[in-house]
Amino acid sequence: MIKRPLARTPFLFTAAALLGTSTIAFSAIAASPDPATLREAALQDDTAWDILEGITTEVGQRLAATPAEARAREWAVAELKRQGFANVHVETFTMPVWQRGEETAEIVAPFPQKLAVAALGNSSGTPAGGLTAEVAAFDGLDALVKAPASAVAGKIVFVNHHMAAQQDGGSYGEIGAIRRTGPSIASQKGALAIVIRSIGTDHHRVPHTGVQTWVNGAKAIPAAALSVPDAEQLARVLERGKPVTLHLSIGAGMAGTGTSGNVIAEVPGRDPKAGIVLVGGHLDSWDLATGTIDDASGLAIVTAAAKRIMAAGKPRRTIRIVWFGAEEPGGFGGDAYAKAHAGEKHVLVGESDSGADRVWKVDFTAADPKAPLADRIALALAPLGITRGSARAHGGTDVGPIAQVTGAPVIDLHQDATRYFDIHHTADDTLDKVDPAQLRQNVAAWTAMLAIAAEDAEQLAPVAPAPER
Ligand code: ZN
Ligand code: ZN
């Protein structure tokens, strides 16, 4: 494990640069509540790595509302208590359970060969013995939307696309629509099943799973993703111009109702009227790997940052850490939290859920873009190489709902997503993908933010609750 802090912009004289990086210097400054000092000390943080390594090793995958996620909650409660947080407890809720089964795909004709495939969330299974049908191919979601039902009915739909890696991960919103809504559209046009090119930017034979939901009365059909190389292979076979037949065998399906829950912990504030700064990530993961970058790293980052504030003395405001349950299948934990805590004063909310690579940009909700508090936070983040953006912060699936119902200001600490969609929702989401130095930069960013947001008497003006997304 690399112990050196992340290289910083050379012309900025940070506290660490001035004081040196000896253990003595850091232990001497760690007790100060000054944001810059706390930020520099956090660049030596090991707590985030310990949490990340611990949960991914001792729990592994944590599919929502399954016994694995229940084990993760038990692990979380023990860990948050061990770290010294207060009010550690679980708030449970019930939800539908989806489970994966055996899954295979192969081209039957004209060139028989196996393809790497993974079912999407809420996919139904194929009939016993699988399903064989001709492929109807579409280049993008628009082409599927415009296709007449006669081009789709009785076939296996294949949707291709061309997603490229981006620092802000922006294409996930647009191209991800193929996964989120493509299955319902195919089903409504009478397709027997759908396979999409994985919503991913890698070229490895690891399919990317992810949630889709059946809308507008669409009946559940088998819905799956091919790995990117397999989707490209299928596209080349289709280009030969002969009818292509696929055989799919998907064992996935709904499995009744189960229990999930949010795990909550706090650093109690000095002033109960000063409100809550809420930080979080999600505890559940997809079932294909150990959910390291999605989203054990987010839990580790915000928790390590809150711990550093706690160690520096009691902040003015309560810092509440939430390890949300069941984010992946549709944000059940975020919705349950918003329902249970809408009456509490949330002064700032933020979540970490784009991996473990460095934070590169900060955005705030725009009620008062010139707020001095936002300026102070941005200034404290700048020495970490973090730019102030001009977009309106939106939080994410976990803290979005509480921001919507309360109008709480949101902060987005955007992580560099260039690598994120190479690994996201695949069997490759494992601990070795995390760079410890970049993980520590994240902790430093969240620590500096919390040092200001939980301490300054000023707060950002609440914003009008956003309309339903
Ligand atoms: Zn996530
Ligand atoms: Zn995810």
Coordinates of C-alpha atoms and ligand atoms in Angstrom, one line a residue:
M1 CA 0.0 0.0 0.0
I2 CA 1.4 3.4 -1.0
K3 CA 1.8 5.8 1.9
R4 CA 2.8 8.9 0.1
P5 CA 0.2 11.7 -0.3
L6 CA -1.1 12.5 -3.7
A7 CA 1.1 14.9 -5.7
R8 CA -0.4 18.4 -5.5
T9 CA -0.1 21.5 -7.6
P10 CA 3.5 22.7 -7.1
F11 CA 2.8 26.4 -6.6
L12 CA 0.4 25.8 -3.6
F13 CA 2.1 25.8 -0.3
T14 CA 0.0 23.4 1.7
A15 CA 0.4 22.8 5.4
A16 CA 1.9 19.4 4.7
A17 CA 4.4 20.9 2.4
L18 CA 5.4 23.5 5.0
L19 CA 5.5 21.2 7.9
G20 CA 6.9 18.2 6.1
T21 CA 5.3 14.7 6.2
S22 CA 6.9 13.3 9.3
T23 CA 4.7 11.4 11.7
I24 CA 5.5 13.9 14.5
A25 CA 4.3 16.8 12.4
F26 CA 1.1 15.1 11.5
S27 CA 0.2 13.9 15.0
A28 CA 0.9 17.4 16.3
I29 CA -1.5 19.0 13.8
A30 CA -4.2 16.3 13.7
A31 CA -5.9 17.8 16.8
S32 CA -6.5 21.2 15.2
P33 CA -10.0 21.9 13.8
D34 CA -8.5 24.2 11.0
P35 CA -9.9 22.9 7.7
A36 CA -6.6 23.2 5.8
T37 CA -4.8 21.3 8.6
L38 CA -7.4 18.6 8.8
R39 CA -7.3 18.3 5.0
E40 CA -3.6 17.8 4.9
A41 CA -3.6 15.3 7.7
A42 CA -6.4 13.3 5.9
L43 CA -4.0 12.8 3.0
Q44 CA -2.4 10.2 5.3
D45 CA -5.7 8.5 6.1
D46 CA -5.8 4.7 6.5
T47 CA -9.3 4.4 7.9
A48 CA -11.0 4.5 4.5
W49 CA -8.8 1.7 3.1
D50 CA -9.4 -0.4 6.3
I51 CA -13.2 -0.1 5.9
L52 CA -13.0 -0.8 2.2
E53 CA -10.7 -3.8 2.6
G54 CA -12.7 -5.0 5.5
I55 CA -16.2 -5.0 4.0
T56 CA -15.2 -6.3 0.6
T57 CA -13.2 -9.1 2.2
E58 CA -15.4 -10.1 5.1
V59 CA -18.8 -9.6 3.4
G60 CA -18.2 -9.6 -0.4
Q61 CA -21.2 -9.1 -2.7
R62 CA -24.2 -7.5 -1.0
L63 CA -27.3 -7.8 -3.3
A64 CA -30.2 -5.9 -1.9
A65 CA -32.7 -7.5 0.4
T66 CA -30.8 -10.8 0.4
P67 CA -29.0 -12.6 3.4
A68 CA -25.7 -11.1 2.0
E69 CA -27.0 -7.6 2.5
A70 CA -28.2 -8.5 6.0
R71 CA -24.7 -9.7 6.8
A72 CA -23.4 -6.4 5.5
R73 CA -25.7 -4.5 7.8
E74 CA -24.4 -6.5 10.8
W75 CA -20.8 -5.8 9.7
A76 CA -21.6 -2.1 9.3
V77 CA -23.1 -1.7 12.8
A78 CA -20.1 -3.5 14.4
E79 CA -17.7 -1.4 12.4
L80 CA -19.4 2.0 13.0
K81 CA -19.5 1.3 16.7
R82 CA -15.9 0.2 16.7
Q83 CA -14.9 3.4 15.0
G84 CA -16.6 5.3 17.9
F85 CA -19.6 6.8 16.3
A86 CA -22.8 7.5 18.2
N87 CA -26.5 6.5 17.6
V88 CA -25.5 3.6 15.4
H89 CA -28.7 1.8 14.3
V90 CA -30.5 0.2 11.4
E91 CA -33.8 1.4 9.9
T92 CA -35.3 -1.4 7.9
F93 CA -37.8 -1.5 5.1
T94 CA -39.3 -4.1 2.8
M95 CA -39.1 -4.4 -0.9
P96 CA -39.3 -6.9 -3.8
V97 CA -36.3 -9.2 -4.2
W98 CA -34.7 -10.1 -7.5
Q99 CA -32.2 -12.8 -7.9
R100 CA -29.9 -14.0 -10.7
G101 CA -29.6 -17.6 -11.8
E102 CA -27.6 -19.5 -14.3
E103 CA -27.2 -17.5 -17.5
T104 CA -25.9 -18.3 -21.0
A105 CA -26.1 -16.9 -24.5
E106 CA -25.0 -18.3 -27.8
I107 CA -25.2 -17.6 -31.5
V108 CA -26.9 -20.7 -33.0
A109 CA -26.7 -19.6 -36.6
P110 CA -25.0 -18.7 -38.9
F111 CA -21.7 -19.0 -36.8
P112 CA -22.3 -21.0 -33.6
Q113 CA -20.4 -19.6 -30.6
K114 CA -20.9 -18.7 -26.9
L115 CA -21.3 -15.1 -25.8
A116 CA -20.6 -13.6 -22.3
V117 CA -23.9 -12.4 -20.8
A118 CA -25.4 -11.1 -17.5
A119 CA -29.0 -10.6 -16.7
L120 CA -30.2 -7.1 -15.8
G121 CA -32.1 -6.3 -12.6
N122 CA -35.8 -7.3 -12.7
S123 CA -35.2 -9.5 -15.7
S124 CA -37.5 -12.5 -15.9
G125 CA -36.2 -16.0 -16.7
T126 CA -36.4 -17.8 -20.0
P127 CA -38.7 -20.9 -20.2
A128 CA -37.2 -24.3 -19.2
G129 CA -34.6 -25.2 -21.8
G130 CA -34.1 -21.6 -22.8
L131 CA -35.3 -19.5 -25.7
T132 CA -34.2 -19.5 -29.4
A133 CA -35.2 -16.8 -31.8
E134 CA -34.0 -14.6 -34.6
V135 CA -32.2 -11.3 -33.6
A136 CA -33.7 -7.9 -34.4
A137 CA -30.8 -5.4 -34.1
F138 CA -30.9 -1.7 -33.4
D139 CA -28.1 0.9 -33.2
G140 CA -29.2 2.9 -30.2
L141 CA -32.5 3.5 -28.3
D142 CA -34.0 5.8 -30.9
A143 CA -33.9 3.2 -33.6
L144 CA -35.8 0.8 -31.3
V145 CA -38.3 3.4 -30.3
K146 CA -39.0 4.2 -34.0
A147 CA -39.2 0.5 -35.1
P148 CA -42.6 -0.9 -35.9
A149 CA -43.8 -3.7 -33.7
S150 CA -43.7 -6.0 -36.7
A151 CA -39.9 -5.7 -36.8
V152 CA -39.6 -6.8 -33.1
A153 CA -42.4 -9.2 -32.3
G154 CA -41.3 -12.7 -31.7
K155 CA -37.7 -11.8 -31.8
I156 CA -34.7 -11.3 -29.5
V157 CA -33.9 -7.6 -29.6
F158 CA -30.3 -6.5 -29.7
V159 CA -29.4 -2.8 -29.0
N160 CA -25.9 -1.6 -29.8
H161 CA -24.4 1.8 -28.9
H162 CA -21.1 3.6 -28.8
M163 CA -20.3 4.8 -25.2
A164 CA -17.0 6.5 -24.7
A165 CA -15.1 7.1 -21.4
Q166 CA -15.6 10.7 -20.0
Q167 CA -14.2 12.4 -17.0
D168 CA -17.7 13.5 -15.8
G169 CA -19.3 10.1 -16.7
G170 CA -21.9 12.1 -18.6
S171 CA -22.7 9.5 -21.2
Y172 CA -24.0 7.2 -18.5
G173 CA -27.2 9.3 -18.3
E174 CA -27.8 9.3 -22.0
I175 CA -26.6 5.9 -23.1
G176 CA -27.7 4.2 -19.8
A177 CA -31.3 4.9 -21.0
I178 CA -30.8 1.8 -23.3
R179 CA -30.6 -0.3 -20.2
R180 CA -33.1 1.5 -18.1
T181 CA -35.9 1.7 -20.6
G182 CA -34.9 -0.5 -23.6
P183 CA -36.4 -3.7 -22.1
S184 CA -39.8 -2.1 -21.5
I185 CA -39.9 -0.8 -25.1
A186 CA -38.9 -4.1 -26.6
S187 CA -41.4 -5.9 -24.4
Q188 CA -44.3 -3.6 -25.5
K189 CA -43.4 -4.2 -29.1
G190 CA -43.7 -8.0 -28.5
A191 CA -40.1 -9.0 -28.2
L192 CA -39.4 -12.4 -26.6
A193 CA -36.2 -11.1 -24.9
I194 CA -33.7 -8.3 -25.2
V195 CA -29.9 -8.2 -25.0
I196 CA -28.0 -4.9 -24.9
R197 CA -24.4 -4.0 -25.4
S198 CA -23.2 -3.5 -21.8
I199 CA -23.3 0.1 -20.6
G200 CA -19.6 0.2 -20.1
T201 CA -16.4 1.6 -21.7
D202 CA -14.0 -1.4 -21.3
H203 CA -13.1 -4.1 -23.8
H204 CA -13.1 -7.1 -21.5
R205 CA -15.4 -10.0 -21.6
V206 CA -17.2 -9.0 -18.4
P207 CA -20.8 -8.0 -18.9
H208 CA -22.2 -5.0 -17.0
T209 CA -25.4 -5.6 -15.1
G210 CA -27.6 -2.8 -13.7
V211 CA -31.2 -2.1 -13.0
Q212 CA -34.1 -1.7 -15.4
T213 CA -37.7 -1.4 -14.5
W214 CA -40.9 -2.5 -16.3
V215 CA -42.9 0.6 -17.0
N216 CA -46.2 1.4 -18.8
G217 CA -47.6 -2.1 -18.2
A218 CA -44.7 -3.8 -20.0
K219 CA -44.6 -7.5 -19.1
A220 CA -41.4 -8.9 -17.8
I221 CA -39.2 -10.6 -20.4
P222 CA -35.6 -11.9 -20.2
A223 CA -33.3 -8.8 -20.3
A224 CA -29.5 -9.1 -20.3
A225 CA -26.3 -7.4 -21.3
L226 CA -23.6 -8.8 -23.5
S227 CA -20.0 -7.8 -22.7
V228 CA -18.7 -5.1 -25.0
P229 CA -16.4 -7.5 -27.1
D230 CA -19.3 -9.9 -27.4
A231 CA -21.7 -7.2 -28.5
E232 CA -19.1 -6.1 -31.1
Q233 CA -18.8 -9.7 -32.2
L234 CA -22.6 -10.1 -32.6
A235 CA -22.6 -6.8 -34.6
R236 CA -20.0 -8.2 -37.0
V237 CA -22.0 -11.4 -37.4
L238 CA -25.1 -9.3 -38.2
E239 CA -23.1 -7.2 -40.7
R240 CA -22.7 -10.4 -42.8
G241 CA -26.3 -9.9 -43.8
K242 CA -27.7 -13.4 -42.9
P243 CA -30.4 -14.0 -40.4
V244 CA -28.9 -14.5 -36.9
T245 CA -30.4 -16.8 -34.4
L246 CA -29.6 -16.6 -30.6
H247 CA -30.2 -19.0 -27.8
L248 CA -30.7 -17.5 -24.4
S249 CA -31.0 -19.3 -21.1
I250 CA -31.6 -16.9 -18.1
G251 CA -32.5 -18.2 -14.7
A252 CA -33.2 -14.9 -13.1
G253 CA -36.5 -13.8 -11.6
M254 CA -38.4 -12.2 -8.7
A255 CA -38.2 -13.9 -5.4
G256 CA -41.0 -12.4 -3.2
T257 CA -40.5 -9.7 -0.6
G258 CA -37.4 -9.2 1.5
T259 CA -35.9 -6.8 4.1
S260 CA -33.3 -4.2 3.4
G261 CA -32.2 -1.2 5.6
N262 CA -30.2 1.9 6.1
V263 CA -27.4 1.9 8.6
I264 CA -27.1 5.2 10.4
A265 CA -24.3 6.6 12.6
E266 CA -23.6 10.1 13.9
V267 CA -21.0 12.5 15.2
P268 CA -23.2 14.5 17.6
G269 CA -22.9 18.2 17.3
R270 CA -22.6 20.8 20.1
D271 CA -25.7 22.7 19.0
P272 CA -28.8 20.6 18.5
K273 CA -30.6 23.5 16.7
A274 CA -27.7 23.9 14.1
G275 CA -29.1 21.0 12.0
I276 CA -27.5 18.0 10.3
V277 CA -24.9 17.6 7.6
L278 CA -25.7 14.3 5.9
V279 CA -23.1 12.3 4.1
G280 CA -23.5 8.8 2.6
G281 CA -23.0 6.1 0.1
H282 CA -24.7 2.8 -0.5
L283 CA -24.2 -0.5 1.3
D284 CA -25.7 -2.8 -1.2
S285 CA -24.0 -3.9 -4.4
W286 CA -24.6 -6.0 -7.5
D287 CA -24.0 -9.7 -7.0
L288 CA -21.2 -10.2 -9.6
A289 CA -18.3 -9.0 -7.5
T290 CA -17.5 -7.4 -4.2
G291 CA -18.9 -3.9 -4.9
T292 CA -15.7 -2.2 -4.2
I293 CA -15.9 1.0 -6.4
D294 CA -19.7 0.7 -6.3
D295 CA -20.0 1.6 -3.5
A296 CA -18.0 0.4 -0.6
S297 CA -15.4 3.1 -1.5
G298 CA -18.1 5.8 -1.0
L299 CA -19.0 4.4 2.5
A300 CA -15.3 4.3 3.3
I301 CA -14.6 7.8 2.1
V302 CA -17.4 9.7 3.9
T303 CA -17.0 7.6 7.1
A304 CA -13.2 8.2 7.3
A305 CA -13.8 11.9 6.8
A306 CA -16.5 12.1 9.5
K307 CA -14.1 10.2 11.8
R308 CA -11.4 12.8 11.3
I309 CA -13.8 15.6 12.3
M310 CA -14.9 13.6 15.3
A311 CA -11.3 13.1 16.4
A312 CA -10.6 16.9 16.1
G313 CA -13.4 17.8 18.6
K314 CA -17.1 18.1 18.7
P315 CA -18.4 20.0 15.7
R316 CA -21.2 22.6 15.9
R317 CA -23.6 20.5 13.7
T318 CA -24.3 16.8 13.9
I319 CA -22.7 14.9 11.1
R320 CA -24.9 12.0 10.1
I321 CA -23.5 9.1 8.1
V322 CA -25.9 6.9 6.2
W323 CA -24.9 3.6 4.6
F324 CA -28.0 3.3 2.4
G325 CA -29.5 -0.1 1.6
A326 CA -30.9 -1.2 -1.8
E327 CA -29.7 1.7 -4.0
E328 CA -29.0 -0.5 -7.0
P329 CA -32.5 -1.9 -7.6
G330 CA -34.0 1.6 -7.6
G331 CA -33.1 3.8 -4.6
F332 CA -35.3 2.1 -2.0
G333 CA -32.9 3.2 0.8
G334 CA -32.9 6.8 -0.3
D335 CA -36.7 6.9 -0.5
A336 CA -37.1 5.2 2.9
Y337 CA -34.7 7.7 4.5
A338 CA -36.5 10.7 3.0
K339 CA -39.9 9.4 4.3
A340 CA -38.5 8.8 7.8
H341 CA -36.5 12.0 8.2
A342 CA -38.3 14.7 6.2
G343 CA -39.0 16.6 9.4
E344 CA -35.4 17.1 10.4
K345 CA -33.3 20.1 9.5
H346 CA -30.7 19.0 6.9
V347 CA -28.3 21.9 6.2
L348 CA -26.2 20.1 3.6
V349 CA -26.4 16.7 2.0
G350 CA -23.9 14.8 -0.2
E351 CA -23.1 11.3 -1.3
S352 CA -20.0 9.6 -2.7
D353 CA -21.0 7.1 -5.4
S354 CA -18.7 7.3 -8.5
G355 CA -15.9 5.0 -7.4
A356 CA -12.6 5.7 -5.7
D357 CA -10.7 7.9 -8.1
R358 CA -9.8 11.5 -7.2
V359 CA -12.3 14.3 -6.7
W360 CA -11.9 16.8 -9.6
K361 CA -14.9 19.2 -9.3
V362 CA -17.3 20.6 -6.7
D363 CA -20.8 21.8 -7.5
F364 CA -23.4 23.2 -5.1
T365 CA -27.1 23.7 -5.4
A366 CA -27.6 27.1 -7.0
A367 CA -30.0 28.9 -4.6
D368 CA -27.2 31.3 -3.8
P369 CA -24.2 30.7 -6.1
K370 CA -22.3 33.5 -4.5
A371 CA -22.7 32.2 -0.9
P372 CA -19.5 32.8 1.1
L373 CA -19.8 29.4 2.7
A374 CA -19.6 27.8 -0.8
D375 CA -16.6 30.0 -1.6
R376 CA -14.9 28.9 1.6
I377 CA -15.5 25.2 0.8
A378 CA -14.3 25.6 -2.8
L379 CA -11.2 27.4 -1.6
A380 CA -10.4 24.7 0.9
L381 CA -10.7 22.1 -1.9
A382 CA -8.6 23.9 -4.4
P383 CA -5.2 22.7 -3.1
L384 CA -6.4 19.1 -3.8
G385 CA -6.7 20.1 -7.5
I386 CA -10.5 20.4 -7.3
T387 CA -12.2 22.9 -9.6
R388 CA -15.4 24.7 -8.8
G389 CA -18.0 23.8 -11.3
S390 CA -21.0 25.8 -12.5
A391 CA -23.6 23.0 -12.7
R392 CA -26.4 22.6 -10.2
A393 CA -25.5 19.9 -7.7
H394 CA -28.1 17.1 -7.7
G395 CA -26.8 14.6 -5.2
G396 CA -27.7 11.1 -6.4
T397 CA -30.1 8.3 -5.8
D398 CA -29.4 8.2 -2.1
V399 CA -29.5 11.8 -0.9
G400 CA -31.6 13.1 -3.8
P401 CA -34.9 12.2 -2.2
I402 CA -34.3 14.0 1.1
A403 CA -33.0 17.0 -0.8
Q404 CA -36.2 17.0 -2.9
V405 CA -38.6 16.8 0.0
T406 CA -36.7 19.2 2.3
G407 CA -35.0 21.6 -0.1
A408 CA -31.7 20.9 1.6
P409 CA -28.7 22.3 -0.2
V410 CA -26.6 19.6 -2.0
I411 CA -22.9 19.3 -2.6
D412 CA -21.5 17.2 -5.3
L413 CA -17.8 16.2 -5.0
H414 CA -17.4 14.8 -8.4
Q415 CA -15.0 11.9 -8.8
D416 CA -13.0 11.4 -12.0
A417 CA -15.2 8.8 -13.8
T418 CA -12.8 8.1 -16.7
R419 CA -12.2 4.6 -15.4
Y420 CA -15.4 4.1 -13.6
F421 CA -17.5 2.6 -16.4
D422 CA -14.8 0.1 -17.3
I423 CA -15.5 -1.7 -14.0
H424 CA -19.0 -0.5 -12.9
H425 CA -21.5 -3.4 -12.2
T426 CA -19.1 -6.1 -13.5
A427 CA -17.4 -9.1 -12.0
D428 CA -14.3 -6.9 -12.1
D429 CA -15.4 -4.5 -9.3
T430 CA -12.7 -5.7 -6.9
L431 CA -10.3 -4.2 -4.3
D432 CA -7.3 -4.3 -6.6
K433 CA -8.9 -1.6 -8.8
V434 CA -8.6 1.1 -6.0
D435 CA -5.6 3.4 -5.9
P436 CA -5.0 4.1 -2.2
A437 CA -3.5 7.6 -3.0
Q438 CA -6.6 8.6 -4.9
L439 CA -8.8 7.2 -2.1
R440 CA -7.0 9.4 0.4
Q441 CA -7.5 12.4 -1.8
N442 CA -11.2 11.8 -1.6
V443 CA -11.1 11.5 2.2
A444 CA -9.2 14.8 2.3
A445 CA -11.8 16.5 0.2
W446 CA -14.7 15.3 2.3
T447 CA -12.8 16.1 5.5
A448 CA -12.2 19.7 4.4
M449 CA -15.8 20.1 3.3
L450 CA -17.1 18.7 6.6
A451 CA -14.7 20.8 8.7
I452 CA -16.4 23.9 7.2
A453 CA -20.0 22.8 6.7
A454 CA -20.3 21.3 10.2
E455 CA -18.6 24.1 11.9
D456 CA -19.4 27.5 10.3
A457 CA -22.3 29.4 11.8
E458 CA -23.4 30.3 8.2
Q459 CA -25.3 27.8 6.1
L460 CA -26.3 27.7 2.5
A461 CA -29.9 28.9 1.8
P462 CA -32.4 26.0 1.3
V463 CA -33.6 25.7 -2.2
A464 CA -37.1 25.1 -3.5
P465 CA -37.6 21.3 -3.6
A466 CA -37.0 20.0 -7.1
P467 CA -39.8 18.4 -9.1
E468 CA -40.0 14.6 -9.1
R469 CA -37.3 13.2 -11.3
Ligands
ZN1 ZN -23.6 3.2 -6.8
ZN2 ZN -24.3 0.9 -9.1

